[in-house]
PDB file of C-alpha atoms in Angstrom:
ATOM      1  CA  MET Y   1     -50.834  84.885 134.490  1.00 38.00           C
ATOM      2  CA  LEU Y   2     -47.907  85.609 136.790  1.00 43.00           C
ATOM      3  CA  PRO Y   3     -48.719  87.113 140.303  1.00 43.00           C
ATOM      4  CA  GLY Y   4     -48.182  90.768 140.215  1.00 45.00           C
ATOM      5  CA  SER Y   5     -48.249  91.100 136.461  1.00 44.00           C
ATOM      6  CA  LEU Y   6     -49.750  94.176 135.026  1.00 43.00           C
ATOM      7  CA  LYS Y   7     -52.575  92.114 133.368  1.00 45.00           C
ATOM      8  CA  GLU Y   8     -53.553  91.009 136.758  1.00 46.00           C
ATOM      9  CA  THR Y   9     -53.354  94.560 138.177  1.00 48.00           C
ATOM     10  CA  THR Y  10     -56.085  97.031 137.662  1.00 54.00           C
ATOM     11  CA  MET Y  11     -55.789 100.640 138.574  1.00 53.00           C
ATOM     12  CA  PRO Y  12     -58.547 101.925 141.003  1.00 55.00           C
ATOM     13  CA  LYS Y  13     -60.413 104.886 139.531  1.00 58.00           C
ATOM     14  CA  SER Y  14     -59.091 107.014 142.421  1.00 54.00           C
ATOM     15  CA  CYS Y  15     -55.414 105.948 141.897  1.00 59.00           C
ATOM     16  CA  THR Y  16     -53.741 109.181 141.235  1.00 63.00           C
ATOM     17  CA  SER Y  17     -50.464 108.473 142.796  1.00 61.00           C
ATOM     18  CA  PRO Y  18     -48.097 105.467 142.754  1.00 54.00           C
ATOM     19  CA  TYR Y  19     -47.793 105.667 146.436  1.00 60.00           C
ATOM     20  CA  SER Y  20     -51.516 105.389 147.159  1.00 65.00           C
ATOM     21  CA  TYR Y  21     -52.555 101.853 146.356  1.00 69.00           C
ATOM     22  CA  ALA Y  22     -50.672  98.596 146.452  1.00 72.00           C
ATOM     23  CA  ASN Y  23     -52.158  97.494 143.105  1.00 74.00           C
ATOM     24  CA  CYS Y  24     -51.531 100.693 141.170  1.00 78.00           C
ATOM     25  CA  PRO Y  25     -49.598  99.812 137.940  1.00 79.00           C
ATOM     26  CA  SER Y  26     -47.292 102.752 138.205  1.00 79.00           C
ATOM     27  CA  ARG Y  27     -46.325 101.611 141.702  1.00 79.00           C
ATOM     28  CA  PHE Y  28     -45.625  98.037 140.382  1.00 80.00           C
ATOM     29  CA  LEU Y  29     -43.448  99.494 137.610  1.00 84.00           C
ATOM     30  CA  LEU Y  30     -41.525 101.665 139.986  1.00 84.00           C
ATOM     31  CA  GLU Y  31     -40.713  98.628 142.217  1.00 83.00           C
ATOM     32  CA  GLN Y  32     -39.466  96.805 139.144  1.00 83.00           C
ATOM     33  CA  ILE Y  33     -37.088  99.462 137.791  1.00 85.00           C
ATOM     34  CA  ALA Y  34     -35.941 101.440 140.840  1.00 85.00           C
ATOM     35  CA  ASP Y  35     -34.915  98.676 143.282  1.00 87.00           C
ATOM     36  CA  LYS Y  36     -31.509  98.267 144.783  1.00 87.00           C
ATOM     37  CA  TRP Y  37     -29.719  96.671 141.832  1.00 95.00           C
ATOM     38  CA  SER Y  38     -31.770  97.660 138.762  1.00 94.00           C
ATOM     39  CA  VAL Y  39     -30.642 101.357 138.761  1.00 92.00           C
ATOM     40  CA  LEU Y  40     -26.885 100.080 139.121  1.00 94.00           C
ATOM     41  CA  VAL Y  41     -27.340  97.450 136.456  1.00 96.00           C
ATOM     42  CA  LEU Y  42     -28.758 100.083 134.031  1.00 94.00           C
ATOM     43  CA  GLY Y  43     -25.841 102.292 134.949  1.00 92.00           C
ATOM     44  CA  ALA Y  44     -23.325  99.615 134.112  1.00 95.00           C
ATOM     45  CA  LEU Y  45     -25.122  99.023 130.797  1.00 96.00           C
ATOM     46  CA  CYS Y  46     -25.353 102.698 129.936  1.00 91.00           C
ATOM     47  CA  GLU Y  47     -22.167 102.920 127.923  1.00 90.00           C
ATOM     48  CA  LYS Y  48     -22.233  99.644 126.004  1.00 95.00           C
ATOM     49  CA  PRO Y  49     -23.569  96.049 126.042  1.00 97.00           C
ATOM     50  CA  LEU Y  50     -21.881  93.836 128.538  1.00 97.00           C
ATOM     51  CA  ARG Y  51     -21.681  90.149 129.300  1.00 96.00           C
ATOM     52  CA  PHE Y  52     -22.966  88.723 132.558  1.00 95.00           C
ATOM     53  CA  ASN Y  53     -19.618  88.550 134.309  1.00 94.00           C
ATOM     54  CA  GLU Y  54     -18.667  92.067 133.049  1.00 96.00           C
ATOM     55  CA  ILE Y  55     -21.808  93.398 134.762  1.00 97.00           C
ATOM     56  CA  LYS Y  56     -21.053  91.346 137.867  1.00 97.00           C
ATOM     57  CA  ARG Y  57     -17.507  92.640 138.161  1.00 96.00           C
ATOM     58  CA  SER Y  58     -18.568  96.133 137.753  1.00 96.00           C
ATOM     59  CA  LEU Y  59     -21.105  96.019 140.708  1.00 96.00           C
ATOM     60  CA  GLU Y  60     -19.329  95.224 143.832  1.00 95.00           C
ATOM     61  CA  GLY Y  61     -21.446  93.121 146.256  1.00 96.00           C
ATOM     62  CA  ILE Y  62     -24.016  91.780 143.828  1.00 97.00           C
ATOM     63  CA  THR Y  63     -24.503  87.992 143.975  1.00 97.00           C
ATOM     64  CA  GLN Y  64     -24.905  85.786 140.898  1.00 96.00           C
ATOM     65  CA  LYS Y  65     -28.421  85.148 141.932  1.00 97.00           C
ATOM     66  CA  ALA Y  66     -29.368  88.677 142.481  1.00 97.00           C
ATOM     67  CA  LEU Y  67     -27.864  89.830 139.144  1.00 98.00           C
ATOM     68  CA  THR Y  68     -29.713  86.933 137.357  1.00 97.00           C
ATOM     69  CA  GLN Y  69     -33.065  87.881 138.890  1.00 97.00           C
ATOM     70  CA  CYS Y  70     -32.443  91.577 138.238  1.00 97.00           C
ATOM     71  CA  LEU Y  71     -31.540  91.010 134.555  1.00 98.00           C
ATOM     72  CA  ARG Y  72     -34.634  88.777 134.052  1.00 97.00           C
ATOM     73  CA  LYS Y  73     -36.919  91.378 135.607  1.00 96.00           C
ATOM     74  CA  LEU Y  74     -35.429  94.105 133.449  1.00 97.00           C
ATOM     75  CA  GLU Y  75     -35.723  91.906 130.305  1.00 97.00           C
ATOM     76  CA  ARG Y  76     -39.328  90.936 131.182  1.00 96.00           C
ATOM     77  CA  ASN Y  77     -40.196  94.593 131.535  1.00 95.00           C
ATOM     78  CA  GLY Y  78     -38.442  95.441 128.113  1.00 96.00           C
ATOM     79  CA  ILE Y  79     -35.807  97.490 129.660  1.00 97.00           C
ATOM     80  CA  VAL Y  80     -32.897  95.220 128.830  1.00 98.00           C
ATOM     81  CA  GLU Y  81     -32.346  92.623 126.068  1.00 98.00           C
ATOM     82  CA  ARG Y  82     -30.471  89.447 126.320  1.00 97.00           C
ATOM     83  CA  ARG Y  83     -28.554  88.413 123.092  1.00 96.00           C
ATOM     84  CA  VAL Y  84     -26.917  85.019 122.591  1.00 94.00           C
ATOM     85  CA  LEU Y  85     -23.498  85.471 120.770  1.00 90.00           C
ATOM     86  CA  THR Y  86     -22.897  82.329 118.815  1.00 89.00           C
ATOM     87  CA  PHE Y  87     -19.222  82.408 118.418  1.00 84.00           C
ATOM     88  CA  SER Y  88     -17.137  79.914 120.310  1.00 76.00           C
ATOM     89  CA  PRO Y  89     -17.408  79.784 123.237  1.00 86.00           C
ATOM     90  CA  VAL Y  90     -21.051  80.750 123.369  1.00 86.00           C
ATOM     91  CA  ALA Y  91     -21.656  83.890 125.413  1.00 89.00           C
ATOM     92  CA  VAL Y  92     -24.559  86.090 126.433  1.00 92.00           C
ATOM     93  CA  GLU Y  93     -24.555  89.845 126.203  1.00 96.00           C
ATOM     94  CA  TYR Y  94     -27.098  92.336 127.645  1.00 98.00           C
ATOM     95  CA  HIS Y  95     -27.895  95.758 126.417  1.00 98.00           C
ATOM     96  CA  ILE Y  96     -30.397  98.505 127.047  1.00 97.00           C
ATOM     97  CA  THR Y  97     -33.431  98.560 124.725  1.00 97.00           C
ATOM     98  CA  PRO Y  98     -34.768 101.810 123.298  1.00 97.00           C
ATOM     99  CA  LEU Y  99     -37.438 101.685 126.104  1.00 96.00           C
ATOM    100  CA  GLY Y 100     -34.656 101.333 128.634  1.00 95.00           C
ATOM    101  CA  ASN Y 101     -32.842 104.296 127.186  1.00 95.00           C
ATOM    102  CA  THR Y 102     -35.707 106.490 128.039  1.00 95.00           C
ATOM    103  CA  LEU Y 103     -34.696 106.034 131.705  1.00 93.00           C
ATOM    104  CA  LYS Y 104     -31.251 107.454 131.285  1.00 91.00           C
ATOM    105  CA  GLU Y 105     -32.117 111.053 131.841  1.00 93.00           C
ATOM    106  CA  PRO Y 106     -34.296 110.510 134.868  1.00 92.00           C
ATOM    107  CA  PHE Y 107     -31.702 108.317 136.389  1.00 89.00           C
ATOM    108  CA  LYS Y 108     -28.897 110.883 135.549  1.00 90.00           C
ATOM    109  CA  ALA Y 109     -31.088 113.564 137.298  1.00 94.00           C
ATOM    110  CA  LEU Y 110     -31.428 111.224 140.379  1.00 90.00           C
ATOM    111  CA  TYR Y 111     -27.652 110.769 140.453  1.00 89.00           C
ATOM    112  CA  ARG Y 112     -27.123 114.566 140.212  1.00 95.00           C
ATOM    113  CA  TRP Y 113     -29.543 115.027 143.052  1.00 96.00           C
ATOM    114  CA  THR Y 114     -27.670 112.475 145.248  1.00 94.00           C
ATOM    115  CA  THR Y 115     -24.287 114.083 144.650  1.00 96.00           C
ATOM    116  CA  GLU Y 116     -25.660 117.609 145.228  1.00 98.00           C
ATOM    117  CA  TYR Y 117     -27.680 116.803 148.387  1.00 98.00           C
ATOM    118  CA  LEU Y 118     -25.565 114.025 150.016  1.00 97.00           C
ATOM    119  CA  PRO Y 119     -23.849 116.451 152.466  1.00 97.00           C
ATOM    120  CA  GLN Y 120     -27.331 117.503 153.659  1.00 98.00           C
ATOM    121  CA  VAL Y 121     -28.487 113.950 153.881  1.00 98.00           C
ATOM    122  CA  THR Y 122     -25.396 113.008 155.864  1.00 98.00           C
ATOM    123  CA  GLN Y 123     -26.074 116.003 158.249  1.00 98.00           C
ATOM    124  CA  ALA Y 124     -29.667 114.867 158.713  1.00 98.00           C
ATOM    125  CA  ARG Y 125     -28.682 111.366 159.503  1.00 98.00           C
ATOM    126  CA  GLU Y 126     -26.009 112.506 162.074  1.00 98.00           C
ATOM    127  CA  ARG Y 127     -28.721 114.728 163.725  1.00 97.00           C
ATOM    128  CA  PHE Y 128     -31.112 111.928 163.893  1.00 98.00           C
ATOM    129  CA  ASP Y 129     -28.714 109.487 165.253  1.00 96.00           C
ATOM    130  CA  GLN Y 130     -27.581 111.980 167.859  1.00 97.00           C
ATOM    131  CA  ARG Y 131     -31.155 112.557 168.954  1.00 95.00           C
ATOM    132  CA  LEU Y 132     -31.861 108.775 169.019  1.00 95.00           C
ATOM    133  CA  SER Y 133     -28.708 108.220 171.165  1.00 94.00           C
ATOM    134  CA  GLU Y 134     -29.771 110.948 173.537  1.00 92.00           C
ATOM    135  CA  GLN Y 135     -33.322 109.494 173.833  1.00 92.00           C
ATOM    136  CA  GLU Y 136     -31.997 106.063 174.472  1.00 90.00           C
ATOM    137  CA  LYS Y 137     -29.535 107.336 177.091  1.00 87.00           C
ATOM    138  CA  ALA Y 138     -32.433 109.266 178.788  1.00 87.00           C
ATOM    139  CA  LEU Y 139     -34.566 106.165 178.880  1.00 86.00           C
ATOM    140  CA  SER Y 140     -31.717 103.983 180.352  1.00 85.00           C
ATOM    141  CA  ASP Y 141     -31.010 106.669 183.018  1.00 82.00           C
ATOM    142  CA  THR Y 142     -34.593 106.508 184.089  1.00 80.00           C
ATOM    143  CA  GLY Y 143     -34.614 102.782 184.276  1.00 69.00           C
ATOM    144  CA  ALA Y 144     -37.368 102.490 181.704  1.00 59.00           C
TER     145      ALA Y 144
END
């Protein structure tokens, strides 16, 4: 059994939230599908199946190793399927499974939220950075 696999993980009776317990299965699954690259890979595959290098070219900044790990993780969780194309030269194509398709609407909602609230998030960041800068300046002025 692989470390961190769902078979190894048991949900505590009081596990009502994925944020509560490190071994809560829902938390484990969220970590698997909502990490830095998984959402972007699924977005790239949303329209049509793609080959590995097509995915890589569509995601600026992803390394070959990170993409390989991400695709394997998504495949292991039943979200993406890998298909070997047997014509010459042999190629591999990835596509979203029916289970993976169930994530489209939640991810679209998350994208809509980010585009709607990005200005407010940007303002909050600027306020935070300003406060932090002022606090650091005050500390340096007092010699602390």
